[in-house]
Structures are given as C-alpha cells and as structure tokens.
Coordinates of C-alpha atoms in Angstrom, one line a residue:
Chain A
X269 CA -15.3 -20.6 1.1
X270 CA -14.9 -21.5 -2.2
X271 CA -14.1 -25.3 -2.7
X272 CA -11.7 -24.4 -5.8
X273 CA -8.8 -23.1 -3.8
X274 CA -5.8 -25.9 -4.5
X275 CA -2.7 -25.2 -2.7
X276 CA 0.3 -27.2 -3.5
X277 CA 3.3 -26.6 -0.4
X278 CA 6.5 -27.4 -1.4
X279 CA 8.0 -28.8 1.1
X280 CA 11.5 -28.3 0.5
X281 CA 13.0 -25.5 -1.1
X282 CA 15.9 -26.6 -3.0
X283 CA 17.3 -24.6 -6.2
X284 CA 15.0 -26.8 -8.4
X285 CA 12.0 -28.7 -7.8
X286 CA 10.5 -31.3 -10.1
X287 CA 7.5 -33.1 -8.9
X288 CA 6.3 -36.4 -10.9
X289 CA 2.9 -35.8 -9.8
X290 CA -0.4 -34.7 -11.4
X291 CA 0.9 -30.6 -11.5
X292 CA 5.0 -30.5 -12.6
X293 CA 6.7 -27.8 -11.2
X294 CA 10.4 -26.7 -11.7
X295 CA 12.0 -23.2 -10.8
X296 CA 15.2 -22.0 -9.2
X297 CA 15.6 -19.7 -5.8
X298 CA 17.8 -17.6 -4.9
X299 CA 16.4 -17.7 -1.5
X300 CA 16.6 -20.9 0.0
X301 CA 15.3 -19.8 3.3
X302 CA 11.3 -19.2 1.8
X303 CA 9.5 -21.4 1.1
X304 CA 7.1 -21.5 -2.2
X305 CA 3.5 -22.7 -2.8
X306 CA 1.4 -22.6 -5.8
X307 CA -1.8 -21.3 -5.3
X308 CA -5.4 -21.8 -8.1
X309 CA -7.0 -18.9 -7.0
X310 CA -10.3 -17.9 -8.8
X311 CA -11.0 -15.6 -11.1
X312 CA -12.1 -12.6 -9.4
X313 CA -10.0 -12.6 -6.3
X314 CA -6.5 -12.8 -8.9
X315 CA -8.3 -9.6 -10.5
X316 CA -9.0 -8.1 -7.1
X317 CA -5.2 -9.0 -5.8
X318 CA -3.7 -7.2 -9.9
X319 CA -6.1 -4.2 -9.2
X320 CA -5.1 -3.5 -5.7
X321 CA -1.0 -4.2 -6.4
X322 CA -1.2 -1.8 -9.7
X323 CA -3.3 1.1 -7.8
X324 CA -0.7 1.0 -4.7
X325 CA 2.3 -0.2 -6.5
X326 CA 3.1 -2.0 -4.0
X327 CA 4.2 -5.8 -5.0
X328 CA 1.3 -8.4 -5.3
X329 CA 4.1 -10.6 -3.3
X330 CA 4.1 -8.0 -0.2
X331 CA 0.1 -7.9 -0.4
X332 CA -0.2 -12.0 -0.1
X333 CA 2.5 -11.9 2.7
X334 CA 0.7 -9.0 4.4
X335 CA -3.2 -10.3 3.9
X336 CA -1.8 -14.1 5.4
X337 CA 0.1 -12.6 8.4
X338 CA -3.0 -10.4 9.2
X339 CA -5.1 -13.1 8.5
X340 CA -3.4 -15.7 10.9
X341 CA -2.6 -13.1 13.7
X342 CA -6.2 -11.6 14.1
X343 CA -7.1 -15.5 14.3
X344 CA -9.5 -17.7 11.3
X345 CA -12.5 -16.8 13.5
X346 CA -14.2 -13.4 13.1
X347 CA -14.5 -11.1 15.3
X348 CA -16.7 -12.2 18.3
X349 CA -18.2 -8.4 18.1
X350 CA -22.0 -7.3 18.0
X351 CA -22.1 -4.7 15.0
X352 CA -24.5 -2.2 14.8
X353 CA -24.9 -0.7 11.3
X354 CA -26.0 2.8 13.2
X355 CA -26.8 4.2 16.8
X356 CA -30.7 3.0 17.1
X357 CA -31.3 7.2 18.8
X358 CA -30.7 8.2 15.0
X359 CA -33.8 5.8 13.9
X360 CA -36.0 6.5 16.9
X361 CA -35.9 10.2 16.1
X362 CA -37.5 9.1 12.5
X363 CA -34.1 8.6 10.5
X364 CA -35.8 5.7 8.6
X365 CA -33.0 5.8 5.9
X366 CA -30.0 4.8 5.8
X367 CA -27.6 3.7 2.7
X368 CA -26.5 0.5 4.8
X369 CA -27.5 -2.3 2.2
X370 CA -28.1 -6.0 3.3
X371 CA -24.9 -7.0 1.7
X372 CA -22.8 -4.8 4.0
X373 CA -23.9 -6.6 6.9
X374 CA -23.0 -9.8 5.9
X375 CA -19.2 -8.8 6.8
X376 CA -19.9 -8.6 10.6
X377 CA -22.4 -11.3 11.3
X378 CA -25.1 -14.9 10.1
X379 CA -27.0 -13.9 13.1
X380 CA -29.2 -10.5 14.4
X381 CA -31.9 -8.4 13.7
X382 CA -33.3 -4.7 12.7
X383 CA -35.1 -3.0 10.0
X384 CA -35.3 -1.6 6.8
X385 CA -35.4 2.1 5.2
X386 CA -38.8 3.7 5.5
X387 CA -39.5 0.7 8.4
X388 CA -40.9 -0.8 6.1
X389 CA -41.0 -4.0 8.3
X390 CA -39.0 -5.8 11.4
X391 CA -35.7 -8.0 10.0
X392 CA -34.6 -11.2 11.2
X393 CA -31.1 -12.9 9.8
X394 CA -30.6 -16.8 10.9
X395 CA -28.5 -19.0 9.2
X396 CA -26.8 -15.7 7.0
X397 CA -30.4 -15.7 5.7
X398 CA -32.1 -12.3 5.8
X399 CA -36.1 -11.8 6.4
X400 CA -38.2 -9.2 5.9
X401 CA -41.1 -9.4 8.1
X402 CA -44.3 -7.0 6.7
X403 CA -46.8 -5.4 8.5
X404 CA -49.4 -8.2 7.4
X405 CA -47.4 -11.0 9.3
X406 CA -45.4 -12.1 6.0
X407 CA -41.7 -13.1 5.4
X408 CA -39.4 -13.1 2.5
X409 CA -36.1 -13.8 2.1
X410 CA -34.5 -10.0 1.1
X411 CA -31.8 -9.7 -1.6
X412 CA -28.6 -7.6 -0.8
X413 CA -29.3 -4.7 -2.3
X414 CA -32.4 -3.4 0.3
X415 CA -31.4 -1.1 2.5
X416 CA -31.4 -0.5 6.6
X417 CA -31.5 2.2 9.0
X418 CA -30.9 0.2 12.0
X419 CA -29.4 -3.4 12.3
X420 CA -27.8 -5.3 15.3
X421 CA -25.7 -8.9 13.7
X422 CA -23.0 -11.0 15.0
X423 CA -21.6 -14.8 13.9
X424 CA -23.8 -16.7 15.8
X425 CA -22.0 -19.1 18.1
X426 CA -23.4 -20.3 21.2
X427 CA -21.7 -20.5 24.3
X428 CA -24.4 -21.6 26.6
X429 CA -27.3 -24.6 25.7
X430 CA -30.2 -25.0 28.1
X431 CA -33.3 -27.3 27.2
X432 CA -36.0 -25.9 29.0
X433 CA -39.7 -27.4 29.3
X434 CA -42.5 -25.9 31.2
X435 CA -45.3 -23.7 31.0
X436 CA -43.5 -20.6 31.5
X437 CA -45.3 -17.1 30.5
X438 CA -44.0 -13.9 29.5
X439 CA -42.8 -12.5 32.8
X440 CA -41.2 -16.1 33.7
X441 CA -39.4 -16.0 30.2
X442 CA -37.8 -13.3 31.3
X443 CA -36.9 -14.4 34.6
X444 CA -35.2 -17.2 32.8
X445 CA -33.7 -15.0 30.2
X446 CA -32.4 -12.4 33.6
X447 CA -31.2 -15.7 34.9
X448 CA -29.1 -17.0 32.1
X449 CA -26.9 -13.8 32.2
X450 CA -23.7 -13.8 34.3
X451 CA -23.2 -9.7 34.2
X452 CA -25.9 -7.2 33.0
X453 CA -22.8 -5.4 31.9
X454 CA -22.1 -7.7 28.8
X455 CA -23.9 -8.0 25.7
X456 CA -25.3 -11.4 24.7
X457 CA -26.2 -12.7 21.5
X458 CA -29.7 -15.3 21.7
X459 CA -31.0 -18.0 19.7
X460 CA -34.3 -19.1 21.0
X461 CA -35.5 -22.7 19.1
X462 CA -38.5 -24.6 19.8
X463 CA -42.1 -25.2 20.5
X464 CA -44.3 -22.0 22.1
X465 CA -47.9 -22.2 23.6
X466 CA -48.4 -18.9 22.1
X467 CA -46.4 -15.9 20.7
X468 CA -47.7 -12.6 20.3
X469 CA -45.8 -10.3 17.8
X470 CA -46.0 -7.2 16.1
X471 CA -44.7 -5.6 13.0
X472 CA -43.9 -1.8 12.1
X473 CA -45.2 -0.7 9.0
X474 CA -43.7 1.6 6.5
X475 CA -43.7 5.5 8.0
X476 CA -43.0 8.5 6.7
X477 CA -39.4 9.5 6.7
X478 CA -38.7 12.1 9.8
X479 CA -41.5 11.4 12.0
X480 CA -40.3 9.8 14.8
X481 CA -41.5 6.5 16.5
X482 CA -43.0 7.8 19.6
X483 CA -45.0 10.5 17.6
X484 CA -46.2 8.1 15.2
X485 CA -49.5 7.7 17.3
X486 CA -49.6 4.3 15.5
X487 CA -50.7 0.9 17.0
X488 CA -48.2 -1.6 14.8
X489 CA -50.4 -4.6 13.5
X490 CA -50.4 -7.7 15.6
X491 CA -50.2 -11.3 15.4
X492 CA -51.1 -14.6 17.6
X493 CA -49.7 -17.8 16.9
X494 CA -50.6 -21.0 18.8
X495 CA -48.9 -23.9 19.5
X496 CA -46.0 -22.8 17.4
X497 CA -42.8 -24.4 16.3
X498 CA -40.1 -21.1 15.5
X499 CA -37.1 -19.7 16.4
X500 CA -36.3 -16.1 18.0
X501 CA -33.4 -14.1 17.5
X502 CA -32.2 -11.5 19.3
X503 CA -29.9 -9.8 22.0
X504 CA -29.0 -8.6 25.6
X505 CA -27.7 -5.3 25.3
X506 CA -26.6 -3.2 28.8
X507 CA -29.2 -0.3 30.2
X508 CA -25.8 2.1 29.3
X509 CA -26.0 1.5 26.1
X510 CA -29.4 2.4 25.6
X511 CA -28.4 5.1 23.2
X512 CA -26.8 2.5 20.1
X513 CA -29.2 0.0 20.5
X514 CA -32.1 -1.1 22.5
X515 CA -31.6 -2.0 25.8
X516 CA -32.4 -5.5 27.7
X517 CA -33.8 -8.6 25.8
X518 CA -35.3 -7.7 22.1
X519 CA -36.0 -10.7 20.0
X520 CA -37.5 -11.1 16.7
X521 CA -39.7 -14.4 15.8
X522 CA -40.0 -16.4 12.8
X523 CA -42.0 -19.8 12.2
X524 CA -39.8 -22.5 11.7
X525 CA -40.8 -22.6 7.8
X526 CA -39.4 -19.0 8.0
X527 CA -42.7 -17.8 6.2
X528 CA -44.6 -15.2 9.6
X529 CA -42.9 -13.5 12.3
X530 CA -42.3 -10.2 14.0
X531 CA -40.8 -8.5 17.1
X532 CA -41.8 -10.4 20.2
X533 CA -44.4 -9.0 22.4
X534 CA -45.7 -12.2 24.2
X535 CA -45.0 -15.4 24.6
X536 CA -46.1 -18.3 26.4
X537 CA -43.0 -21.7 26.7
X538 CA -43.7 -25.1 26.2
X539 CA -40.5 -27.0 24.9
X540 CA -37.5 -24.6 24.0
X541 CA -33.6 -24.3 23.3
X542 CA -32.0 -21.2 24.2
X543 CA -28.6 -20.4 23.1
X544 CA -26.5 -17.8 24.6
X545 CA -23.8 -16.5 23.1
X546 CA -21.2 -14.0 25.3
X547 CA -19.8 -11.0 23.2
X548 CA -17.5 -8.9 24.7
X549 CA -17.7 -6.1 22.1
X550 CA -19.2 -4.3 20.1
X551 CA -18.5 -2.4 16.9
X552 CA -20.9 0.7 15.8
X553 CA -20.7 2.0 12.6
X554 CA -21.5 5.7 12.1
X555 CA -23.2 6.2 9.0
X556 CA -22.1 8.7 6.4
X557 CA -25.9 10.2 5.4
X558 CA -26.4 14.2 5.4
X559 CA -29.3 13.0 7.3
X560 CA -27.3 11.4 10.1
X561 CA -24.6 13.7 10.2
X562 CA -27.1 16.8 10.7
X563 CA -29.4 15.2 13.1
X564 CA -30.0 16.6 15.8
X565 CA -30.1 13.8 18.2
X566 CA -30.9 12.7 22.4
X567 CA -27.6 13.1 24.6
Chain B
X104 CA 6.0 -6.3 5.4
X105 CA 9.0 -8.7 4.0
X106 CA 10.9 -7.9 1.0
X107 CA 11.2 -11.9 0.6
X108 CA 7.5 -12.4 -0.4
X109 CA 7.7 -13.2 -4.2
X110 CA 5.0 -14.2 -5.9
X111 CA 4.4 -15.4 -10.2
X112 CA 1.0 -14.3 -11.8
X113 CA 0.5 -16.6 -14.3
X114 CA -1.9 -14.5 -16.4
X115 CA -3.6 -17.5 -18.6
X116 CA -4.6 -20.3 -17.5
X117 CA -4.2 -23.0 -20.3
X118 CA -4.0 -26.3 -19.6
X119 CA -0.3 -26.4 -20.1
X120 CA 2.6 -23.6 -19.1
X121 CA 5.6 -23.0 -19.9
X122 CA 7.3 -19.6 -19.6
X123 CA 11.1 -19.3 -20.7
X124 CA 11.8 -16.6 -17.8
X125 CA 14.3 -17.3 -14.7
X126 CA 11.2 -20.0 -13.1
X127 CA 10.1 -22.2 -15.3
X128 CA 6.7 -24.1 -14.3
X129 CA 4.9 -26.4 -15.9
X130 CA 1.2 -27.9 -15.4
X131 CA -2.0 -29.3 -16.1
X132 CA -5.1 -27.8 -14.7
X133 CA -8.9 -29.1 -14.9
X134 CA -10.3 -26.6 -13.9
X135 CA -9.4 -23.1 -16.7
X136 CA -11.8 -20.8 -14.6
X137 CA -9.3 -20.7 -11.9
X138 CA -5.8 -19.1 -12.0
X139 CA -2.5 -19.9 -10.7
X140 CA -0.2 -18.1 -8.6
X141 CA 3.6 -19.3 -7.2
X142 CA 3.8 -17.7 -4.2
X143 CA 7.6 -17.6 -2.3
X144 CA 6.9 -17.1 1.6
X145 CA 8.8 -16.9 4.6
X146 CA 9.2 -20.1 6.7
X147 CA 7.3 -19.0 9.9
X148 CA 4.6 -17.7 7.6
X149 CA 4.9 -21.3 5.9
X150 CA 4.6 -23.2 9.3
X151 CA 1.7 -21.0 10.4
X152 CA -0.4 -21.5 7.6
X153 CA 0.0 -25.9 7.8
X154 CA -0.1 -25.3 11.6
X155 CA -3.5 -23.9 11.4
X156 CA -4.5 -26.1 8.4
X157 CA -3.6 -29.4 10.7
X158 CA -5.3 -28.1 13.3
X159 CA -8.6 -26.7 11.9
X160 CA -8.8 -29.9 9.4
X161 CA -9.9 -26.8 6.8
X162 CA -7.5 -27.3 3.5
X163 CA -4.9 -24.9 3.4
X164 CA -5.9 -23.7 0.3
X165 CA -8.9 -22.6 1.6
X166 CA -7.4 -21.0 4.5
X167 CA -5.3 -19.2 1.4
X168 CA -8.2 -18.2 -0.5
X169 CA -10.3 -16.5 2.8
X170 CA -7.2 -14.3 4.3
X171 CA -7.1 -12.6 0.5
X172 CA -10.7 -12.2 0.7
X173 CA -10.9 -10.5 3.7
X174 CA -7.9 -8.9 3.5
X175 CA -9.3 -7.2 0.1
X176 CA -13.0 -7.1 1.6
X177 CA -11.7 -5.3 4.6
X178 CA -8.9 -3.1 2.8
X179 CA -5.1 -3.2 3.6
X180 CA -5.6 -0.1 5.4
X181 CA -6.3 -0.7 9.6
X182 CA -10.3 -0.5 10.6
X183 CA -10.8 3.2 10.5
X184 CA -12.0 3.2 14.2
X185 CA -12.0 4.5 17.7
X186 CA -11.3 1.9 20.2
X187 CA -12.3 1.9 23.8
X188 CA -10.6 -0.7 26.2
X189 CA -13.5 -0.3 28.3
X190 CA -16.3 2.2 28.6
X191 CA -15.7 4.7 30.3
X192 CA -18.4 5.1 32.6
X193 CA -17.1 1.6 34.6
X194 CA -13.6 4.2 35.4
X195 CA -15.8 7.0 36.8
X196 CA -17.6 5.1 39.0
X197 CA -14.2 3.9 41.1
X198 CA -13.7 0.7 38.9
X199 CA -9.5 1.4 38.3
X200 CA -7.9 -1.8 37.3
X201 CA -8.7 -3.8 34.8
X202 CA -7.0 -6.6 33.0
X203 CA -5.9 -4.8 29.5
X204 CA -2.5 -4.3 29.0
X205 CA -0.9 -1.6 27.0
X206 CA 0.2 -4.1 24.3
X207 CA -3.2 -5.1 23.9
X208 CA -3.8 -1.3 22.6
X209 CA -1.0 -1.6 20.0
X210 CA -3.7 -3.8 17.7
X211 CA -5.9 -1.2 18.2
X212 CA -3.7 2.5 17.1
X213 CA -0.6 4.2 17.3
X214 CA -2.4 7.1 19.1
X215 CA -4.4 8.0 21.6
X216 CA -5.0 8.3 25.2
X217 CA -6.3 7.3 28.6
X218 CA -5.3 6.4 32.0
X219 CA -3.4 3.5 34.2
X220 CA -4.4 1.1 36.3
X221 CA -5.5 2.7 40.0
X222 CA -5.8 5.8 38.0
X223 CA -1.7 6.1 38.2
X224 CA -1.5 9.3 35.8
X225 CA -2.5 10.4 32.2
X226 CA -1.2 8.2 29.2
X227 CA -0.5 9.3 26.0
X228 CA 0.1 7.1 22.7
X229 CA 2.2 8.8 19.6
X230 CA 3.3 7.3 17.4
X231 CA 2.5 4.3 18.7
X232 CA 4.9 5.0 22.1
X233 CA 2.7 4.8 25.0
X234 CA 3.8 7.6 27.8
X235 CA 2.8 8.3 31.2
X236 CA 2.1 11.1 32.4
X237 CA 2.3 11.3 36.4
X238 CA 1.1 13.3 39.3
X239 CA 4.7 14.9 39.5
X240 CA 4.4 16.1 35.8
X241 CA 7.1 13.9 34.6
X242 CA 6.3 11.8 31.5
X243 CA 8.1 8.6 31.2
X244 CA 8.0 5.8 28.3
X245 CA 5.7 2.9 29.6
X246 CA 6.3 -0.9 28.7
X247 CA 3.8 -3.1 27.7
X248 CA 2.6 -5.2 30.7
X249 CA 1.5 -2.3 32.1
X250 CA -2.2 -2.3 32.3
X251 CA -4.7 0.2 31.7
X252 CA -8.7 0.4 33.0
X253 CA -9.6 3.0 30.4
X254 CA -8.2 3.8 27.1
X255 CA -9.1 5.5 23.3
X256 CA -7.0 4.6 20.7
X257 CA -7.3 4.6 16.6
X258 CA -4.9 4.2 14.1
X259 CA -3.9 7.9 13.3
X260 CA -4.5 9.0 9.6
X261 CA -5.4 12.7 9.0
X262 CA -8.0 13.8 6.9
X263 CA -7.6 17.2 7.2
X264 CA -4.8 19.8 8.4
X265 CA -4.8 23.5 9.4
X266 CA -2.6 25.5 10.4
X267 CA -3.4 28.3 12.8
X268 CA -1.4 31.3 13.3
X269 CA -3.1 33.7 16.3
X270 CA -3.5 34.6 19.7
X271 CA -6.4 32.2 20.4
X272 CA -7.4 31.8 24.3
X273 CA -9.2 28.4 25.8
X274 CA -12.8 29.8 24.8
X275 CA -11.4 30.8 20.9
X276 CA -9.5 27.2 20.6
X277 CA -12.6 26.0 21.4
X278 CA -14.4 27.6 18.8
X279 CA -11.9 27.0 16.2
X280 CA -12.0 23.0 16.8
X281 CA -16.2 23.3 17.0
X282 CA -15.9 25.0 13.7
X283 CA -13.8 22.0 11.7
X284 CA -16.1 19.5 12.6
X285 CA -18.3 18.7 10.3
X286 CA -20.8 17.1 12.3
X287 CA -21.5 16.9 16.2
X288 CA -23.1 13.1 15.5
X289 CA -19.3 11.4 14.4
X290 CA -16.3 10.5 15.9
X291 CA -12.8 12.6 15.3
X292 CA -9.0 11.7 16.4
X293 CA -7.4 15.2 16.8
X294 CA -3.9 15.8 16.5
X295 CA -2.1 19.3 17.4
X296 CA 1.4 19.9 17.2
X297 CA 3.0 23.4 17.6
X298 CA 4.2 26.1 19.6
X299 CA 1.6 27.4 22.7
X300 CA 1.9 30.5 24.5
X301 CA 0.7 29.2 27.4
X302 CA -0.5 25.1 28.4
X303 CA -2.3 24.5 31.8
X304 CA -2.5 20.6 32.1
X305 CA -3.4 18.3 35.4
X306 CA -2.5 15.1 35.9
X307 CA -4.6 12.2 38.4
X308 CA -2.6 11.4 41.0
X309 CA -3.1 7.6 41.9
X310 CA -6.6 6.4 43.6
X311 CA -7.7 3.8 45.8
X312 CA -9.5 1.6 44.0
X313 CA -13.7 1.5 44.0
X314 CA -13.7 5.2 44.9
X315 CA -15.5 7.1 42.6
X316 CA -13.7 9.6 40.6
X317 CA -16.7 12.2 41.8
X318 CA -16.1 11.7 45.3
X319 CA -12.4 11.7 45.6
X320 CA -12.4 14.9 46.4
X321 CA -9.1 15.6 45.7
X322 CA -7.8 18.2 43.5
X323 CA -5.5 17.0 41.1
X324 CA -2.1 18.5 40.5
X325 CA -1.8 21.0 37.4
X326 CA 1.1 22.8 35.7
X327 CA 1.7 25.6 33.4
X328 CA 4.0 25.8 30.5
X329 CA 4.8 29.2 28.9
X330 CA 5.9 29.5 25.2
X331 CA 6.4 26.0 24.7
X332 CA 6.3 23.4 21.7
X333 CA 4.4 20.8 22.2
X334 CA 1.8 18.1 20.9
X335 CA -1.8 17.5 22.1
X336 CA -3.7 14.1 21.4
X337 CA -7.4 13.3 21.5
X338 CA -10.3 12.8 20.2
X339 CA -14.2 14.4 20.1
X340 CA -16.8 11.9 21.0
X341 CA -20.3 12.7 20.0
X342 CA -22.9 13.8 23.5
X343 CA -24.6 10.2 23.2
X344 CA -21.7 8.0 23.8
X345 CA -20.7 9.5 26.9
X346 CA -21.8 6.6 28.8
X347 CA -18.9 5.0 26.8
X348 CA -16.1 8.0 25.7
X349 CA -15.5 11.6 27.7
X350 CA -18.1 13.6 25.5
X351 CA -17.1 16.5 23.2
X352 CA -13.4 17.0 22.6
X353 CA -10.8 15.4 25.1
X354 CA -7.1 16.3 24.5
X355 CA -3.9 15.3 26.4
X356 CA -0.9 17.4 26.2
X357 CA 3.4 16.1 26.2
X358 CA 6.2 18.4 25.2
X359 CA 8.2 18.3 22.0
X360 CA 11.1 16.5 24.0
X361 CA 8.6 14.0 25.4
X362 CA 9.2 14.4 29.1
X363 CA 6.1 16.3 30.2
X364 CA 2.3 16.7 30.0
X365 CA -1.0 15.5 31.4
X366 CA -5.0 16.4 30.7
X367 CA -5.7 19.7 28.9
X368 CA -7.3 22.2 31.5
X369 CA -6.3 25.7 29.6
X370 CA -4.4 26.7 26.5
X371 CA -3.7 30.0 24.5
X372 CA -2.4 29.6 21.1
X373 CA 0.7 30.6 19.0
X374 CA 1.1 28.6 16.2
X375 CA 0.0 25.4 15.9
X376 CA -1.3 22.5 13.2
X377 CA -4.5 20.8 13.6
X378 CA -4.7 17.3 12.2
X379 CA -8.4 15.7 12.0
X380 CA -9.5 12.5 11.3
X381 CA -13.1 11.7 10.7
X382 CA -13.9 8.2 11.8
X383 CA -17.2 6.6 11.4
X384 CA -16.5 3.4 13.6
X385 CA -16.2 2.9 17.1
X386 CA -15.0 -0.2 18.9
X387 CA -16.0 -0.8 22.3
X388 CA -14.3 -3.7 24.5
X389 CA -15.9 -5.0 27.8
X390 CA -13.6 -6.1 30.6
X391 CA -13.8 -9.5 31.6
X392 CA -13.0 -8.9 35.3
X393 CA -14.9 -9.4 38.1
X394 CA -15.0 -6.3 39.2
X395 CA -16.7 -5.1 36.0
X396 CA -18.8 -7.5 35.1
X397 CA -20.6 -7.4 38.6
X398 CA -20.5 -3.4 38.8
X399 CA -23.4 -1.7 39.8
X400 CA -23.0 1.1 36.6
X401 CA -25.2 4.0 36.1
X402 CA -27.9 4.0 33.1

C-alpha cells in the first residue's frame, strides 16, 4: 500500500464546512445525510478510476461507492484460497507453455510454488519474492514478465507453529507432516524454516514443448546440501484432486540466502519451524492457450 | 449502487484550488504527484470505513486507496467463475448435510444448481431465486437458511446465444450443445429457455444420511411434460474435475410459471435459446464439518 493515500473525514456534514487547519475546505450539500471526505489519491489509480467511469459511463461517484462497499463486505483480507494458475494434468501431458506471467500471480498469493514455460526450472515464491531455480542448483529472483505453465500460490498465513528438533529422516518428516493435518480432505499451505542435516533436491531442466514428463526418459539433475540453514515451501493438496495439482506434501527448498534450491526429494531434520496454514478453497484458473483448450487430456 | 455517491475530480493538483462552481475547496498540498478527490458517501459506508480503520490501526486512507485498487485490478464485473459449495464427490459417497446455507451461494451467482441438505430435492437458482424442486414435482421458492451439501453457481453472463428451431430428440440436443463448445478442457454455464415438445425430469426424493447415493437403490421419481415452456440451467464441467463437478453437461429443468421441474433425464426440442458462457475459473469450497473433513472419499 502506498503510504501517500491522505484521507481527510469530515465529521459533520453541515451546509458549509471551513476547517482552520493545514487543508481548508468549504462546500455546500444538498444532502445532509452523506457524509464527505477528501481523498489524495495517486496518480495512476485517479487515471485508472477517469478511464473506467468514461468507458462505462457510469459516475466515478457510483464506482468509489461500489469498489468500498465490495471492498469492506468481502473483508480487508484476501481471499484465504490456494490458486492454481492451471490444472497441473495440462503440464504433465508436456503443455510447458502457458501465457500466465509472474505478475498475474501476484493477485492471489506471497506464498507457493511451480514452474516456468519450457520447464525451464522449479519456482519458489516466499516473502512475494519469486525464484527461479535452474537445473545447475542456481536461484534468481525472476521479473514479472516470465511466464508459467503451472503454479500453486496463496497469502501465506500460518495457522499452526510447531518447533521441532530431532533427527528425524525422510519417512519420519512425513509422519510429522501426516500428523500435523486434521483432515486429508483440506488443503494446507507449508512453510518449513530452519536447520536440515541434509536435503536432497532436484531440478527440471528445460524440455521440449509437447513431450510429456513421464516420456521424458530424463534423470533431473541433483543436489546435496549438508547441514543447511533454508526454508521449504509448499502444500498439502487431497488425493481427489490429483488432477489440478499434485497430490500429498510437495515442497520446494531454497537456502536461507535464497541463492540454491529445488523440489525436495530428501531430507534429513535437525532444528525446524513448520508453519501450517488451513485453506479451505481453492481457485483454478483455466487458461485461455489454443494449446490448453485442444489438449487432449487424462479424465 | 447509491445515487447519493458524489464525488469532485480535481483534475490539477497545484498547490492552491479554488474553483468558482457550486463546492468551493480550497488547499495546500506538499505532495503535487498526488491528486485529490471530494468524495460524498453514505453514513453506514462512512462508519464502516473508520470502523475498520480503528480496528485494523491501518489509516483509512490506505484502506481507501487498496478497495480502488483491487476493485480496478479485479474489474467491477463479479469473478467470472464456477463455484462449488463442496465437491461433489463428498455428496455421492452419502455425505448430505453440510453447513452452507443458500445465502452463502448468493456471493457466489444468480444461477445455478444443486441439491438440499439430506438430498431433500433438486434446487435451481435464476435469477438469483433459489427453488426447490421436490420428490412430488412441485417447485417452491426456498429461503435462505436453508442449507445445501452440494451446489454450482456462477454469476450468469452469456457469451453466446442461439436459437434453435427443430425437432431435436435427447441424442440430437446432445449433439447440438457438444457442437457450441469450443473446447471439452473449459468450464460453461448453460442457460435454455423456450418451448419443449416433450421434458422427462426426476427429482431425489430425501435420503438418510451416510448412504451412498450408489447404493440407495431407490429409483427416483420422474415426470413428463408435453409441449411446455420452460427454462433449463446448468453447466458442462470438463471429464477431469469430476471428482469435484457432475462431468460433461448437467442441466436442471423448472416451468415458465416456476412451479415445476427437477434433473434433466430426456428432452425433444421445439424452439428454444441457448445461452453459453465460457468461464475459465473455478472456485471450489471445502466443508468445514465433521463429517467432511473425516470422510473416507474416493481418489
């Protein structure tokens, strides 16, 4: 949010106002019953709000009213939704492009994970931060332009914390994971910080469009990192779902200075936060690709 | 929207105003990138907006400045999407009541369709009035605290109409609404209004709960219509969601006067309008109940 906004509430509507204060104000009403602020709006949302009022001809008034009563009855918090920018069958099948850009998923979440057109790597977002991590092990922040086939985001917002410290492996990670869930019926957002013995991840590298994953043939390159300070991000998602997005735990790592990370394969615990987050919903985006809409995809 | 809302554009933003129309303001800004707007509201609107400020601590202006921009972001039309109240495979497997009420689907579209809690007949929304269709073949107008286990709503908002003059049988309607599709791999909201030769519709007659629909056993109750006017509502859900949605198209049938109707079974065709609507979004709520949360579903 911009920190320029300035509202000034008049308080009391009477047919003339005059304040002695920094910003003088003086009209007449007709309309006692409303009530008036003034509003400093920037630049670009003033042009935005005269574009969309002279393109509907509808009053700019009737827009504000409209846009604050939507606003305050859908609540200030977004949506507490998992979005998927497209059903993952669509990549699996070797759709590896898609015109969703980075920027769109902004919108509908801070938090998540996917990929990028041609596969050209795994993505992690943390902190509204997007990464791109390459086949060699690599990260870099992407810019909003790049575009994904396939990506899972929501706003982050735990509503779980556990501390957990032990030497647990793979399988007993997952045990834990399993026993943090109330319902396998609910999706789950999770935010995994901390110190690992050793995580084990892999990257996809950049495929030819149309040739599905499972007849790529092609062992993904992988990485070992020991004693490891990094954060995985990732989610729960119910076996009948399987067809929008993949199903049970898939995380994505990155090193805490967000330079190396991939999808997780291994792990071993040592001293780790996981966050859960509960999401009862979940919002899939079909997209509008000639390539999407003539696939020929699993039922 | 409120005829009340007024609000000033002040198109420069010099460090002094003054305009010589009915309002007169005047005042000094430091900040010329911004611009100003006086903006007349309605006094619960008013108290809304300082209720939430007070109460988030977040500066009203701010609160302001985000409604416009995701009111402009997101467009003033409604989210272009299909909703689900729950997925539908939870109904099928005997799971009947669940906590959504039929004014929680009023957020969600003014059309649509789905059942009643203990599977208490076939519902209807058009127009944004919710009917229920029951095992006697009587439609009635349903209030909002009734709840619901499974409904599929979307704002309505055709993209394309037909009209279709013919003797068309079930097979040969089926055809025709294959054929306007444009793709098998996207969501559509399908509205038909007109005169049928001939409607055979069944309605579920109410169920004891946590028995499967498959193993009722129970043949529902069907009726035939001859030569009447009438209006179908549904939707076509793509093969892959059908752990989520009824797959292919799904249409519910009422009369014109809005006292009969229940689940398409067989139709043959007079003259009738087809209204489509292509949406690329689907919204899918999970229950919070027990009951679903702990359900055994199938993968």
């Amino acid at each position: 949010m911009s920190p320029r906004g300035r509202v000034h509430l008049l308080p009391a509507p009477p047919p003339f106002i005059r304040t002695t204060r920094e910003d003088e104000l003086m009209f007449e009403t007709d309309r006692p019953a409303n009530r008036d602020c003034l509003i400093s709006l920037p630049p670009d949302l003033f042009a935005m709000l005269e574009e969309l009022g002279s393109s509907t001809g509808e009053p700019v008034a009737g827009i504000v009213e409209q846009a604050l009563r939507s606003y305050l009855r859908n609540g200030s918090k977004p949506d507490n939704s998992v979005y998927l920018s497209a059903p993952v069958n669509a990549m699996m099948k070797g759709f590896y492009r898609q015109n969703t850009a980075i920027r769109d998923l902004h919108r509908h979440g801070d938090f998540g994970l996917g990929t990028f057109n041609d596969l050209d790597g795994e993505m992690v977002m943390l902190d509204g931060r997007v990464y791109q991590l390459r086949a060699d092990g690599k990260a870099d922040e992407v810019d909003g332009a790049v575009r994904t086939p396939f990506a899972c985001v929501t706003f982050f917002s735990a509503d779980t914390v556990e501390e957990i410290e032990g030497d647990f492996d793979t399988a007993g990670f997952n045990t834990l994971l399993h026993r943090m869930i109330p319902s396998e019926n609910m999706l789950y957002a999770v935010r995994i910080d901390g110190l690992f013995r050793h995580v084990n991840v892999w990257s996809v590298t950049r495929q030819e469009n149309y040739r599905p994953v499972d007849e790529t043939g092609e062992n993904f390159p992988s990485f070992v990192y020991e004693n490891i300070e990094g954060t995985m991000a990732g989610f729960y998602t119910p076996k009948f779902i399987k067809s929008l997005n993949l199903a049970g735990f898939h995380l994505h790592f990155m090193t805490a200075d967000r330079r190396r990370g991939g999808h997780v394969h291994e792990c071993r615990l040592e001293r780790i936060r996981i966050a859960l987050q509960h999401v009862p919903r979940l919002t899939l985006n079909l997209p509008m690709t000639l390539d999407y809409l003539t696939a020929l995809l699993p039922r």
